[in-house]
CSV table of C-alpha atoms in Angstrom, one decimal:
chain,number,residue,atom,x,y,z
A,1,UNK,CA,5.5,4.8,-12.0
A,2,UNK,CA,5.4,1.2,-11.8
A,3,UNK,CA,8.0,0.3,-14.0
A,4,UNK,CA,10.5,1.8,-11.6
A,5,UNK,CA,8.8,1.3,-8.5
A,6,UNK,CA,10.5,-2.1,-6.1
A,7,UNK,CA,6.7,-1.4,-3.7
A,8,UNK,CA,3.7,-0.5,-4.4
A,9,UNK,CA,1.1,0.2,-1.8
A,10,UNK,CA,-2.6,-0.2,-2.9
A,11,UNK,CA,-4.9,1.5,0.2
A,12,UNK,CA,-8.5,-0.2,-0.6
A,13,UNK,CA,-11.6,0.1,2.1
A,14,UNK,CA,-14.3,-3.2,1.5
A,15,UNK,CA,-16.6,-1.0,-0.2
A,16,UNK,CA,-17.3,-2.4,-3.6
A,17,UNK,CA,-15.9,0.9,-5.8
A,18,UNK,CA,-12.6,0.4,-3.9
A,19,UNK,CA,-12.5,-3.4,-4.5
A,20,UNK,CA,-12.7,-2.7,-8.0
A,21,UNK,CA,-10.1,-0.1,-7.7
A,22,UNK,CA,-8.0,-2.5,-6.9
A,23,UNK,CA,-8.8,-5.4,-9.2
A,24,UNK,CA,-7.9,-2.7,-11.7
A,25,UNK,CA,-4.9,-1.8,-10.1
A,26,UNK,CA,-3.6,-5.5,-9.5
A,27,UNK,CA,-4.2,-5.7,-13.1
A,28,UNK,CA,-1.5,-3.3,-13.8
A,29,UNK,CA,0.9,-4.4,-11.5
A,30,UNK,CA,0.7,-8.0,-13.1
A,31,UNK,CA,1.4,-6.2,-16.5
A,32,UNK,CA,5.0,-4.8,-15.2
A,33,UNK,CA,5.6,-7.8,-13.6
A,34,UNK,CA,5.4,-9.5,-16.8
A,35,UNK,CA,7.3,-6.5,-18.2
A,36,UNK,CA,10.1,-6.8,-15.0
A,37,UNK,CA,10.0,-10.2,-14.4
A,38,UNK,CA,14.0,-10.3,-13.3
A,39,UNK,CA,12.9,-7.4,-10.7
A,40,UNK,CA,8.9,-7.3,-9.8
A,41,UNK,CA,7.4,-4.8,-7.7
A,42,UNK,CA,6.1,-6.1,-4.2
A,43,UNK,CA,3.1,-5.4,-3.5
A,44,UNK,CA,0.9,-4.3,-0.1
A,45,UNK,CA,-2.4,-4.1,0.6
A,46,UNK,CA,-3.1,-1.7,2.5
A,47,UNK,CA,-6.7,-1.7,4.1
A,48,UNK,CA,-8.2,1.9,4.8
A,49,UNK,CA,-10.4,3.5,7.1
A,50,UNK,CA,-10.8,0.4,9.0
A,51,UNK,CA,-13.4,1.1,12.3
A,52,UNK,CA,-12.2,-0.6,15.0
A,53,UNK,CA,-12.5,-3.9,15.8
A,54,UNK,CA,-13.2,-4.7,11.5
A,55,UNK,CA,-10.0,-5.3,10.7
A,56,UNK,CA,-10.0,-9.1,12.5
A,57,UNK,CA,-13.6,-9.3,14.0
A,58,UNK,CA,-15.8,-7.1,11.0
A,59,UNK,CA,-14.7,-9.5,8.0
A,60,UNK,CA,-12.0,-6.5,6.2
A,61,UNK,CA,-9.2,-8.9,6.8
A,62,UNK,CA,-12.0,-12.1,4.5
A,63,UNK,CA,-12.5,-9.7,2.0
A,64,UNK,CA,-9.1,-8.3,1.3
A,65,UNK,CA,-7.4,-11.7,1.5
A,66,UNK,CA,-8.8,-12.7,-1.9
A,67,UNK,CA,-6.5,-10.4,-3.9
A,68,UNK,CA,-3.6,-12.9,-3.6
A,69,UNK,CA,-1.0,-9.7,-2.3
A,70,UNK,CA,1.0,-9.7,1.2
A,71,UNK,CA,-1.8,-7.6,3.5
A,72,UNK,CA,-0.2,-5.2,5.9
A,73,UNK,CA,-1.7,-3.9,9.1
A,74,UNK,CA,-4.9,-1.4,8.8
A,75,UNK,CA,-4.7,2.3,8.6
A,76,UNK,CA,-7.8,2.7,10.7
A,77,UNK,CA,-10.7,5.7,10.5
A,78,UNK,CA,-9.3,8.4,12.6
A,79,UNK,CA,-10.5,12.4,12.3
A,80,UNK,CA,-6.8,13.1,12.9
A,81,UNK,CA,-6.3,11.8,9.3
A,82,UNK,CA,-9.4,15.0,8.1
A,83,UNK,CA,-7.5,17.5,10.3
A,84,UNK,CA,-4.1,17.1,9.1
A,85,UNK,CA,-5.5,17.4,5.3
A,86,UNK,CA,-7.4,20.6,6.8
A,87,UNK,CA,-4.2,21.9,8.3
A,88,UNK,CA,-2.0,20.6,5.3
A,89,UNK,CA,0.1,18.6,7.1
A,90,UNK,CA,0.8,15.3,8.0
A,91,UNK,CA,-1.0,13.7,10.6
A,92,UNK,CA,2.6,13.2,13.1
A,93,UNK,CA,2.3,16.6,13.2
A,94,UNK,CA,-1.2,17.4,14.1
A,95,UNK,CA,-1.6,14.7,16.2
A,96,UNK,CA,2.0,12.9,17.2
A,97,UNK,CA,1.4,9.8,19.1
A,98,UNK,CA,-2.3,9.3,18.2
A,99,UNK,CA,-3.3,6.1,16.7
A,100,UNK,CA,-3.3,7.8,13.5
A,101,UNK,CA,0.3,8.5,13.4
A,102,UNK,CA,1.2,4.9,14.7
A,103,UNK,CA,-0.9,3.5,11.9
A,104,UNK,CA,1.0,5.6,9.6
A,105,UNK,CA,5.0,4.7,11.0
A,106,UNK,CA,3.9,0.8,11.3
A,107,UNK,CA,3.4,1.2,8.0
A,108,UNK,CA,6.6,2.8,7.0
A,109,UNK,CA,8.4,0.5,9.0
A,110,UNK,CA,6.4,-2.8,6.7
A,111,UNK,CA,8.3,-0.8,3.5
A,112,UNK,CA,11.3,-0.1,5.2
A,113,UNK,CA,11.4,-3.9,6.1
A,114,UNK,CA,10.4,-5.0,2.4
A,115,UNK,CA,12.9,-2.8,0.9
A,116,UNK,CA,15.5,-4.3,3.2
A,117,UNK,CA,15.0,-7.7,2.3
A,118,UNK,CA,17.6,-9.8,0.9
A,119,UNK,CA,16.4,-11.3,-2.1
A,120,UNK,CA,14.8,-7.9,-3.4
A,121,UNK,CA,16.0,-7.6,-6.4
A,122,UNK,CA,16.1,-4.0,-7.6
A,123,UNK,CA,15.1,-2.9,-11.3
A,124,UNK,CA,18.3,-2.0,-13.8
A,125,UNK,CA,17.1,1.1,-15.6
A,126,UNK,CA,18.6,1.3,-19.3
A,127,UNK,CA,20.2,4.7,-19.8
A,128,UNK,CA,20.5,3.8,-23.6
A,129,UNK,CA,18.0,5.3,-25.4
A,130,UNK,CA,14.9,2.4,-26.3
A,131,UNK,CA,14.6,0.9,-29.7
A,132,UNK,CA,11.4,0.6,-31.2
């Protein structure tokens, strides 16, 4: 998926099992850049079940930072997020205008922007068959 993919959005909390989730991850994405270098992903961090007040104040923003990726704006802890997975459905349903849902368009409206930009330059996929 990320050979094709122009963003990729890596959700990571500070605990120490998602911080190596992502080191992992970030390890990946800097193999198909190398592989796309004409065309590289773009990449956003996107910090998880952030209480409030942790993103700035609680030290979440210090130790994301250090992964060298654009950081977007939290998607904080919200039970909204637990009753729309109960209900099956997404959280704009279950709970439109909560800070749950904004969370969730702000960061739709950071990719719409990213995918927008003018120098993104989008992958050519080969339809000729690959030689080995």
């Amino acid at each position: 998926a990320f050979l094709v993919a122009d963003v990729i959005l890596i959700p990571s909390s500070t605990s120490e099992v998602d911080v190596q989730a992502t080191k992992r991850t970030l390890r990946y994405v800097g193999q198909t850049r190398r592989e796309r270098a004409a065309a590289p992903p773009k990449v956003l961090i996107v910090p998880s079940q952030v209480r409030a007040g942790w993103f700035d104040d609680g030290g979440v923003r210090e130790q994301l930072e250090g992964f060298g990726e654009e950081m977007v704006e939290p998607v904080r802890y919200d039970k909204k997020f637990g009753k729309a997975f109960q209900a099956r459905r997404w959280v704009g349903d279950i709970a439109s205008g909560s800070s749950a849902h904004r969370d969730v368009l702000a960061l739709a409206r950071r990719i719409e922007s990213v995918l927008k930009e003018p120098d993104r330059v989008m992958p050519r996929i080969s339809t000729s068959p690959a030689t080995a």
